Short mmCIF file of C-alpha atoms (C1' of nucleotides) in Angstrom, two decimals:
data_model
loop_
_atom_site.label_atom_id
_atom_site.label_comp_id
_atom_site.label_asym_id
_atom_site.label_seq_id
_atom_site.Cartn_x
_atom_site.Cartn_y
_atom_site.Cartn_z
CA MET L 1 0.00 0.00 0.00
CA PHE L 2 1.22 3.51 -0.66
CA ASN L 3 -0.05 6.63 0.96
CA ASP L 4 -1.52 9.41 -1.13
CA GLY L 5 -1.86 11.81 1.73
CA ASN L 6 -5.38 10.96 2.71
CA ILE L 7 -6.00 7.43 1.59
CA LEU L 8 -3.97 4.29 1.22
CA ILE L 9 -3.77 3.08 -2.34
CA PRO L 10 -3.38 -0.70 -2.37
CA ASP L 11 -0.47 -2.14 -4.32
CA THR L 12 -1.00 -3.62 -7.76
CA GLU L 13 -0.89 -7.21 -6.55
CA LEU L 14 -3.73 -6.66 -4.12
CA ILE L 15 -5.73 -4.84 -6.79
CA ALA L 16 -5.20 -7.69 -9.22
CA GLU L 17 -6.31 -10.18 -6.59
CA PHE L 18 -9.42 -8.18 -5.79
CA ASN L 19 -10.34 -7.76 -9.46
CA LYS L 20 -9.87 -11.46 -10.09
CA LYS L 21 -12.19 -12.45 -7.27
CA LEU L 22 -14.69 -9.77 -8.20
CA LYS L 23 -14.85 -10.94 -11.78
CA PHE L 24 -15.26 -14.56 -10.74
CA TRP L 25 -18.08 -13.56 -8.41
CA TYR L 26 -19.73 -11.54 -11.18
CA ILE L 27 -19.62 -14.36 -13.71
CA LYS L 28 -21.27 -16.62 -11.21
CA ASN L 29 -23.83 -14.31 -9.64
CA HIS L 30 -24.84 -11.49 -11.93
CA ARG L 31 -28.40 -10.92 -13.03
CA LYS L 32 -29.40 -11.13 -16.64
CA LEU L 33 -30.59 -7.65 -17.40
CA LEU L 34 -31.83 -6.57 -20.81
CA TRP L 35 -29.40 -3.68 -21.15
CA ARG L 36 -26.46 -5.93 -20.43
CA GLU L 37 -27.04 -7.81 -23.66
CA THR L 38 -26.17 -4.92 -25.90
CA THR L 39 -23.44 -2.35 -26.43
CA ASP L 40 -25.74 -0.01 -28.35
CA PRO L 41 -25.03 3.35 -26.70
CA TYR L 42 -28.63 4.45 -27.16
CA LYS L 43 -29.92 1.51 -25.18
CA ILE L 44 -27.18 1.77 -22.58
CA TRP L 45 -27.89 5.48 -22.22
CA LEU L 46 -31.62 4.87 -21.89
CA SER L 47 -31.08 2.27 -19.20
CA GLU L 48 -28.63 4.42 -17.26
CA ILE L 49 -30.94 7.42 -17.21
CA ILE L 50 -33.85 5.28 -16.09
CA LEU L 51 -31.79 3.63 -13.37
CA GLN L 52 -30.58 6.87 -11.79
CA GLN L 53 -31.78 6.72 -8.19
CA THR L 54 -34.19 4.03 -9.29
CA ARG L 55 -34.42 0.33 -8.55
CA VAL L 56 -34.06 -2.21 -11.33
CA ALA L 57 -37.51 -3.66 -10.63
CA GLN L 58 -39.11 -0.25 -10.92
CA GLY L 59 -37.20 0.83 -14.02
CA THR L 60 -37.29 -2.30 -16.15
CA PRO L 61 -40.86 -1.92 -17.48
CA TYR L 62 -40.04 1.64 -18.50
CA TYR L 63 -36.92 0.53 -20.33
CA GLU L 64 -38.98 -1.93 -22.31
CA LYS L 65 -41.75 0.43 -23.26
CA PHE L 66 -39.36 3.21 -24.17
CA LEU L 67 -37.50 0.90 -26.55
CA LEU L 68 -40.81 -0.24 -27.97
CA ASN L 69 -42.01 3.30 -28.59
CA TYR L 70 -38.64 4.78 -29.49
CA PRO L 71 -36.37 2.05 -30.86
CA THR L 72 -33.63 4.50 -31.86
CA VAL L 73 -32.36 7.89 -30.84
CA PHE L 74 -33.95 9.24 -34.03
CA ASP L 75 -37.38 8.08 -32.92
CA LEU L 76 -36.93 9.68 -29.52
CA ALA L 77 -35.68 12.90 -31.06
CA ALA L 78 -38.71 13.03 -33.32
CA ALA L 79 -41.16 12.58 -30.45
CA ASP L 80 -43.08 15.32 -28.69
CA GLU L 81 -41.79 16.08 -25.23
CA ARG L 82 -45.28 15.64 -23.89
CA ASP L 83 -45.43 12.07 -25.16
CA VAL L 84 -42.03 11.32 -23.68
CA LEU L 85 -43.15 12.64 -20.31
CA ARG L 86 -46.36 10.66 -20.56
CA LEU L 87 -44.37 7.50 -21.11
CA TRP L 88 -42.14 8.41 -18.17
CA GLN L 89 -45.16 9.01 -15.94
CA GLY L 90 -44.84 7.26 -12.60
CA LEU L 91 -41.07 6.97 -12.62
CA GLY L 92 -40.35 10.29 -10.93
CA TYR L 93 -37.53 12.79 -11.35
CA TYR L 94 -39.13 14.05 -14.52
CA SER L 95 -36.22 16.27 -15.48
CA ARG L 96 -34.54 13.02 -16.49
CA ALA L 97 -37.13 12.58 -19.22
CA ARG L 98 -36.93 16.19 -20.35
CA ASN L 99 -33.12 16.12 -20.45
CA MET L 100 -33.17 12.80 -22.23
CA HIS L 101 -35.44 14.14 -24.92
CA TYR L 102 -33.32 17.27 -25.24
CA THR L 103 -30.17 15.18 -25.52
CA ALA L 104 -31.70 12.87 -28.12
CA ARG L 105 -32.35 15.88 -30.33
CA GLN L 106 -28.85 17.17 -29.75
CA VAL L 107 -27.30 13.83 -30.61
CA VAL L 108 -29.33 13.70 -33.82
CA ASN L 109 -28.85 17.32 -34.82
CA GLU L 110 -25.29 17.97 -33.75
CA TYR L 111 -23.68 14.54 -33.61
CA GLY L 112 -25.29 12.92 -36.65
CA GLY L 113 -27.14 10.48 -34.44
CA LYS L 114 -23.97 9.08 -32.87
CA PHE L 115 -23.12 9.38 -29.22
CA PRO L 116 -19.66 10.63 -28.22
CA GLU L 117 -17.41 7.68 -27.47
CA THR L 118 -15.57 8.95 -24.42
CA ALA L 119 -16.68 9.85 -20.94
CA ALA L 120 -15.36 13.36 -21.45
CA GLY L 121 -17.43 13.77 -24.61
CA LEU L 122 -20.51 12.20 -23.12
CA SER L 123 -20.29 14.44 -20.06
CA LYS L 124 -21.11 17.42 -22.22
CA LEU L 125 -24.60 16.08 -22.84
CA LYS L 126 -27.48 17.17 -20.67
CA GLY L 127 -28.41 14.70 -17.99
CA LEU L 128 -25.08 12.89 -18.07
CA GLY L 129 -22.92 13.42 -15.03
CA ASN L 130 -19.66 11.73 -14.14
CA TYR L 131 -21.22 8.39 -13.34
CA THR L 132 -23.49 8.04 -16.36
CA ALA L 133 -20.88 9.28 -18.81
CA ALA L 134 -18.33 6.79 -17.48
CA ALA L 135 -20.87 3.99 -17.50
CA ILE L 136 -21.78 4.50 -21.16
CA ALA L 137 -18.15 5.05 -22.17
CA SER L 138 -17.07 1.78 -20.66
CA PHE L 139 -20.14 -0.35 -21.40
CA SER L 140 -20.52 0.77 -25.00
CA PHE L 141 -17.03 1.77 -26.06
CA GLY L 142 -14.72 -0.05 -23.67
CA GLU L 143 -13.09 3.04 -22.27
CA ALA L 144 -11.11 2.30 -19.11
CA VAL L 145 -12.83 4.79 -16.83
CA ALA L 146 -14.35 4.07 -13.46
CA ALA L 147 -18.12 4.37 -13.19
CA ILE L 148 -18.66 5.32 -9.57
CA ASP L 149 -22.20 5.07 -8.34
CA GLY L 150 -23.56 4.61 -4.85
CA ASN L 151 -22.80 0.89 -4.95
CA VAL L 152 -19.19 1.46 -5.90
CA TYR L 153 -18.71 4.03 -3.14
CA ARG L 154 -19.96 1.49 -0.65
CA VAL L 155 -17.79 -1.37 -1.93
CA MET L 156 -14.61 0.72 -2.07
CA SER L 157 -15.24 2.24 1.31
CA ARG L 158 -15.70 -1.13 2.98
CA ILE L 159 -13.02 -3.14 1.19
CA PHE L 160 -10.27 -0.53 1.30
CA GLY L 161 -11.35 1.26 4.44
CA ILE L 162 -11.99 4.68 2.99
CA GLN L 163 -13.61 6.61 5.81
CA SER L 164 -13.98 9.96 4.10
CA ASP L 165 -17.45 11.39 3.72
CA MET L 166 -18.61 10.14 0.33
CA LEU L 167 -20.93 13.11 0.01
CA SER L 168 -18.23 15.75 0.44
CA ASN L 169 -16.12 17.04 -2.42
CA GLN L 170 -12.88 16.01 -0.75
CA GLY L 171 -14.30 12.55 -0.15
CA LYS L 172 -15.38 12.21 -3.76
CA LYS L 173 -11.86 13.09 -4.88
CA GLU L 174 -10.39 10.37 -2.73
CA PHE L 175 -12.88 7.79 -3.94
CA ALA L 176 -12.23 8.83 -7.53
CA LEU L 177 -8.50 8.45 -6.99
CA MET L 178 -8.96 4.97 -5.61
CA ALA L 179 -11.41 4.03 -8.35
CA GLY L 180 -8.96 5.18 -11.01
CA GLN L 181 -6.35 2.79 -9.60
CA LEU L 182 -8.78 -0.11 -9.53
CA VAL L 183 -10.24 -0.01 -13.03
CA PRO L 184 -8.36 -2.39 -15.34
CA SER L 185 -7.47 -1.60 -18.95
CA ASP L 186 -8.53 -5.12 -19.82
CA ASP L 187 -12.33 -5.31 -20.04
CA PRO L 188 -13.23 -2.28 -17.96
CA ALA L 189 -16.88 -2.76 -18.91
CA THR L 190 -17.18 -6.04 -17.05
CA TYR L 191 -15.21 -4.62 -14.14
CA ASN L 192 -17.60 -1.68 -13.78
CA GLN L 193 -20.64 -3.90 -14.11
CA ALA L 194 -19.15 -6.22 -11.54
CA MET L 195 -18.47 -3.48 -8.99
CA ILE L 196 -22.00 -2.16 -9.32
CA GLU L 197 -23.57 -5.61 -9.21
CA PHE L 198 -21.41 -6.63 -6.28
CA GLY L 199 -22.65 -3.62 -4.35
CA ALA L 200 -26.24 -4.22 -5.37
CA LEU L 201 -26.35 -7.93 -4.53
CA GLN L 202 -23.55 -8.86 -2.13
CA CYS L 203 -22.12 -5.77 -0.42
CA VAL L 204 -25.58 -4.40 0.34
CA PRO L 205 -26.14 -1.34 2.54
CA VAL L 206 -27.71 -3.13 5.50
CA SER L 207 -26.66 -6.48 6.95
CA PRO L 208 -24.47 -7.79 4.13
CA ALA L 209 -24.04 -11.56 4.11
CA CYS L 210 -20.30 -11.49 4.73
CA HIS L 211 -20.16 -15.24 5.43
CA ILE L 212 -20.66 -15.88 1.72
CA CYS L 213 -18.53 -12.97 0.48
CA PRO L 214 -15.49 -13.90 -1.61
CA VAL L 215 -13.32 -10.98 -0.51
CA THR L 216 -13.67 -10.89 3.27
CA ASP L 217 -9.98 -11.82 3.49
CA MET L 218 -9.07 -8.44 2.08
CA CYS L 219 -11.98 -6.43 3.46
CA PHE L 220 -11.20 -3.61 5.90
CA ALA L 221 -14.80 -3.36 7.13
CA PHE L 222 -15.00 -7.09 7.78
CA ALA L 223 -11.71 -7.11 9.65
CA HIS L 224 -12.82 -4.24 11.85
CA ASN L 225 -16.49 -5.19 12.01
CA MET L 226 -17.41 -1.86 10.49
CA GLN L 227 -19.84 -2.99 7.80
CA ASN L 228 -22.54 -0.89 9.39
CA GLN L 229 -20.34 2.20 9.73
CA LEU L 230 -19.14 2.30 6.13
CA PRO L 231 -19.52 4.12 3.88
CA VAL L 232 -19.50 7.37 5.83
CA LYS L 233 -22.21 9.73 4.70
CA VAL L 234 -22.36 12.93 6.67
CA LYS L 235 -25.99 13.80 6.65
CA LYS L 236 -26.60 17.48 6.60
CA LEU L 237 -29.00 17.82 9.44
CA LYS L 238 -32.18 19.12 8.00
CA VAL L 239 -33.82 21.94 9.87
CA LYS L 240 -37.48 21.23 10.13
CA GLN L 241 -39.88 24.14 9.90
CA ARG L 242 -42.74 24.01 12.42
CA PHE L 243 -45.59 26.42 12.98
CA PHE L 244 -46.89 26.72 16.52
CA ASN L 245 -50.13 28.50 17.31
CA TYR L 246 -50.52 28.94 21.02
CA ILE L 247 -53.91 29.66 22.54
CA VAL L 248 -53.36 31.48 25.80
CA VAL L 249 -56.59 30.86 27.66
CA GLU L 250 -57.03 33.45 30.38
CA SER L 251 -59.66 33.50 33.08
CA ASN L 252 -59.63 35.77 36.11
CA GLY L 253 -55.98 36.52 35.55
CA GLN L 254 -55.09 32.86 35.45
CA LEU L 255 -53.57 31.13 32.46
CA ALA L 256 -54.20 27.58 31.25
CA MET L 257 -50.94 25.69 30.88
CA LYS L 258 -49.86 22.13 30.38
CA GLU L 259 -46.79 20.00 30.64
CA ARG L 260 -45.01 19.16 27.39
CA PRO L 261 -45.34 15.53 26.37
CA SER L 262 -42.45 13.17 25.77
CA LYS L 263 -41.14 12.50 22.28
CA ASP L 264 -41.01 16.15 21.40
CA ILE L 265 -39.05 19.25 22.29
CA TRP L 266 -39.24 20.76 25.75
CA GLN L 267 -40.33 17.58 27.48
CA GLY L 268 -41.50 18.33 31.00
CA LEU L 269 -41.63 22.09 30.56
CA TYR L 270 -44.90 23.97 30.57
CA ASP L 271 -46.57 25.77 27.70
CA PHE L 272 -50.03 26.70 26.53
CA TYR L 273 -52.68 25.00 24.48
CA LEU L 274 -50.88 24.30 21.23
CA LEU L 275 -52.23 23.94 17.76
CA GLU L 276 -49.52 23.04 15.31
CA SER L 277 -50.06 23.79 11.67
CA THR L 278 -48.08 23.08 8.54
CA ALA L 279 -48.08 26.73 7.55
CA PRO L 280 -48.42 30.03 9.32
CA ILE L 281 -51.94 31.00 10.31
CA GLU L 282 -52.67 34.68 10.00
CA ASP L 283 -56.41 34.72 9.60
CA PRO L 284 -58.24 34.34 12.94
CA ASP L 285 -61.07 32.57 11.14
CA ASP L 286 -58.70 29.81 10.11
CA LEU L 287 -57.65 29.40 13.70
CA GLN L 288 -61.26 29.46 14.87
CA SER L 289 -62.07 26.45 12.74
CA LEU L 290 -58.95 24.74 14.00
CA ILE L 291 -60.00 25.43 17.55
CA SER L 292 -63.56 24.21 17.14
CA SER L 293 -62.39 21.08 15.38
CA ALA L 294 -60.15 20.51 18.38
CA GLY L 295 -63.16 20.80 20.66
CA LEU L 296 -62.09 23.87 22.55
CA LEU L 297 -65.09 25.97 23.45
CA GLN L 298 -64.94 29.37 21.92
CA GLN L 299 -66.24 31.71 24.55
CA GLY L 300 -64.06 34.70 24.33
CA ILE L 301 -62.37 37.07 22.02
CA LEU L 302 -59.46 35.64 20.14
CA LYS L 303 -56.73 38.15 19.72
CA MET L 304 -53.37 37.55 18.15
CA THR L 305 -50.39 39.31 19.57
CA SER L 306 -48.81 41.37 16.86
CA LYS L 307 -45.59 39.54 16.62
CA ILE L 308 -44.54 36.16 15.31
CA TYR L 309 -41.69 34.67 17.28
CA THR L 310 -38.99 32.67 15.58
CA HIS L 311 -37.31 30.20 17.85
CA ILE L 312 -34.36 28.22 16.58
CA LEU L 313 -33.42 24.81 17.88
CA THR L 314 -30.71 22.51 16.63
CA HIS L 315 -32.89 20.78 14.10
CA GLN L 316 -36.05 22.81 14.13
CA ARG L 317 -37.08 26.33 13.38
CA LEU L 318 -40.26 27.28 15.18
CA HIS L 319 -42.54 29.99 13.90
CA VAL L 320 -44.73 30.83 16.83
CA SER L 321 -47.83 32.95 17.14
CA PHE L 322 -49.76 33.57 20.37
CA TRP L 323 -53.49 34.07 20.55
CA TRP L 324 -55.16 35.35 23.69
CA LEU L 325 -58.50 33.81 24.49
CA GLU L 326 -60.10 35.72 27.33
CA ILE L 327 -62.88 33.99 29.20
CA SER L 328 -65.25 36.38 30.92
CA GLU L 329 -65.77 35.89 34.65
CA THR L 330 -69.34 34.75 34.27
CA ASN L 331 -68.45 31.91 31.92
CA THR L 332 -66.93 28.56 32.63
CA ILE L 333 -64.90 26.62 30.13
CA ASP L 334 -64.13 22.99 29.52
CA LEU L 335 -60.42 22.93 29.11
CA PRO L 336 -58.88 20.34 26.79
CA ALA L 337 -57.16 17.45 28.50
CA GLY L 338 -54.02 18.28 30.37
CA LEU L 339 -54.64 21.99 30.67
CA THR L 340 -54.89 23.55 34.10
CA PHE L 341 -55.38 27.12 35.20
CA TYR L 342 -52.44 28.52 37.12
CA THR L 343 -52.12 31.76 39.00
CA LYS L 344 -49.43 34.21 38.10
CA GLU L 345 -47.41 33.17 41.13
CA GLN L 346 -47.65 29.50 40.17
CA ILE L 347 -46.69 30.24 36.59
CA GLU L 348 -43.68 32.11 37.78
CA SER L 349 -42.40 28.96 39.43
CA LEU L 350 -43.28 26.57 36.61
CA PRO L 351 -40.46 25.46 34.31
CA LYS L 352 -41.04 27.06 30.94
CA PRO L 353 -39.25 27.24 27.62
CA ILE L 354 -37.40 30.53 27.18
CA LEU L 355 -39.77 31.31 24.35
CA ILE L 356 -42.78 31.13 26.68
CA ASP L 357 -41.05 33.09 29.40
CA THR L 358 -40.02 35.78 26.96
CA PHE L 359 -43.52 36.00 25.61
CA LEU L 360 -45.08 36.41 29.05
CA LYS L 361 -42.59 39.12 29.94
CA GLU L 362 -43.09 40.99 26.71
CA GLU L 363 -46.83 40.84 27.33
CA LYS L 364 -46.19 42.29 30.79
CA TYR L 365 -47.87 39.31 32.37
CA LEU L 366 -44.84 38.32 34.38
"C1'" DT A 1 -22.01 24.33 -2.36
"C1'" DA A 2 -26.44 22.87 -0.90
"C1'" DC A 3 -30.59 21.66 -2.21
"C1'" DG A 4 -34.71 20.04 -4.84
"C1'" DC A 5 -36.28 16.54 -7.48
"C1'" DG A 6 -40.59 11.25 -7.28
"C1'" DT A 7 -41.71 6.92 -6.39
"C1'" DG A 8 -42.08 2.53 -4.16
"C1'" DG A 9 -40.03 -0.92 -1.03
"C1'" DC A 10 -38.49 -2.09 3.32
"C1'" DA A 11 -37.57 -2.46 8.44
"C1'" DT R 1 -45.96 5.21 11.29
"C1'" DT R 2 -41.86 7.03 9.85
"C1'" DG R 3 -37.49 7.28 8.07
"C1'" DC R 4 -34.17 5.75 4.79
"C1'" DC R 5 -33.10 5.01 0.93
"C1'" DA R 6 -32.10 3.25 -4.90
"C1'" DA R 7 -27.42 2.59 -11.11
"C1'" DG R 8 -27.41 11.16 -9.84
"C1'" DC R 9 -28.00 15.44 -11.88
"C1'" DG R 10 -28.80 20.43 -12.54
"C1'" DT R 11 -28.80 24.76 -10.66
#
DNA sequence: TACGCGTGGCA
DNA sequence: TTGCCAAGCGT
């Protein structure tokens, strides 16, 4: 192994050994898929576009009906975009279909109906990124370039112990460097197919069957029992947007509060009657219907405080509005479950989220 | 660079 | 039920 700064590139003997075992596994275990029985770049291209982020079982019927309706790139180029989209219907990621149609016309009009024969040339076409361009280049034209899809990332990461984030740019560079060392000049097409198929069938994301794997003897993940940790994908934590509409029920100077339930933020702290919505509510009428559907008796004047509070948590952004519901002294009210009236003194001593505390102070209640 | 893009299968 | 994807790409 030699060190390239960030990753260890295995020596040529180890690479040769891995490739040999991989190829043997592939010959024995690969699926017979329609698009593997041709080198026609149009068909390979069609299959690769369809299979982007899509399972074989889901994409196969589409591959067949597209070939039936548009047997050649000329037929696809001559079609109306609307018809192409109609045929794509149900497969999702519809820009794939639009780009494919666009590219078919470009191939016909600017390339005389022939696809470029290198990954670099193919990359210039719309809808073809690094992976798809490399896949077509190797499958159709035998170019010795590595086609790195999600399966290949996983296999390389586990076998050779690459622990860089496969979603980061730096990580992608390291994987690409490794992949470039692995791809053989002899029959790169079968090698690429084999890597992808190996990832799809044997080195699967969850609970791979390592006891029947032919390369455990050279597998970093197996040796370190890290199959479930690799590949590393640093998930960008997604900030969820939530819209809170608090009903501050007031009666004789007391406020109705309740303890926060488990399995949500602020567990054990106290807040008001909460109606959560998927979008901000600005019209009191909308809130009224929400309230009545929730069974809260409407016996007072609902008044929104002017301001909408934004409260930021690690993984949530809360957009919070407060609505005062004043109950006149002569009325009684059936409070929803969990709510209890508390005096100002009691409220002062209750544990509350900062947001609630701030609100009460700004309203000069506390 | 980070994010939106669709659908169906699975635990 | 809900989250996590599955042969990525364009912006």
